[in-house]
XYZ file of C-alpha atoms in Angstrom:
69
model
C 10.601 9.540 14.283
C 10.234 12.063 17.105
C 12.177 14.741 15.261
C 9.901 14.530 12.211
C 6.794 14.878 14.383
C 8.415 17.821 16.175
C 9.077 19.534 12.840
C 5.424 19.015 11.931
C 4.241 20.572 15.214
C 6.507 23.570 14.618
C 5.129 23.831 11.052
C 8.532 23.242 9.441
C 9.309 21.031 6.441
C 13.039 20.659 6.990
C 15.665 22.420 9.027
C 18.604 24.165 7.405
C 19.802 25.539 10.693
C 18.533 25.744 14.236
C 17.619 29.428 13.856
C 14.537 28.415 11.851
C 13.440 26.079 14.653
C 13.914 28.796 17.250
C 12.026 31.384 15.182
C 9.093 29.039 14.590
C 9.014 28.060 18.270
C 8.923 31.685 19.400
C 6.174 32.588 16.932
C 3.968 29.642 17.867
C 4.627 29.952 21.610
C 3.503 33.581 21.536
C 0.478 32.711 19.411
C -0.738 29.896 21.682
C 0.480 31.106 25.083
C -2.094 30.468 27.845
C -1.834 34.075 29.065
C -3.176 35.237 25.695
C -5.995 32.667 25.707
C -7.283 32.511 29.269
C -9.368 29.402 29.805
C -8.817 27.995 26.303
C -7.729 24.408 26.897
C -6.975 23.764 23.221
C -4.558 26.701 23.103
C -2.876 25.414 26.273
C -2.543 21.925 24.751
C -1.085 23.396 21.569
C 1.347 25.519 23.608
C 2.589 22.452 25.489
C 2.948 20.515 22.229
C 5.030 23.353 20.783
C 7.243 23.357 23.879
C 7.733 19.590 23.734
C 8.563 19.718 20.006
C 11.143 22.433 20.613
C 12.730 20.375 23.409
C 13.036 17.345 21.097
C 14.702 19.375 18.348
C 16.918 21.226 20.806
C 18.233 17.962 22.249
C 18.807 16.602 18.741
C 20.776 19.729 17.820
C 22.848 19.467 21.009
C 23.666 15.832 20.201
C 24.597 16.780 16.652
C 26.819 19.747 17.518
C 28.005 18.690 20.951
C 27.259 22.168 22.315
C 24.402 23.684 24.273
C 21.890 25.572 22.158
């Protein structure tokens, strides 16, 4: 399932609340941001994967709660 893969990318086992997702996303986005790793294509790929995983989990949370996150 997409949500399980997204949790794996964000290095999370399970989600108790969305705050854990957001915290992991912020940490990993800062760590792999292309501005910190100029010219490193692997870091850029990892950054985009982190962004995509966050988007998947954000949409799932919005569907679950019915409110924007």
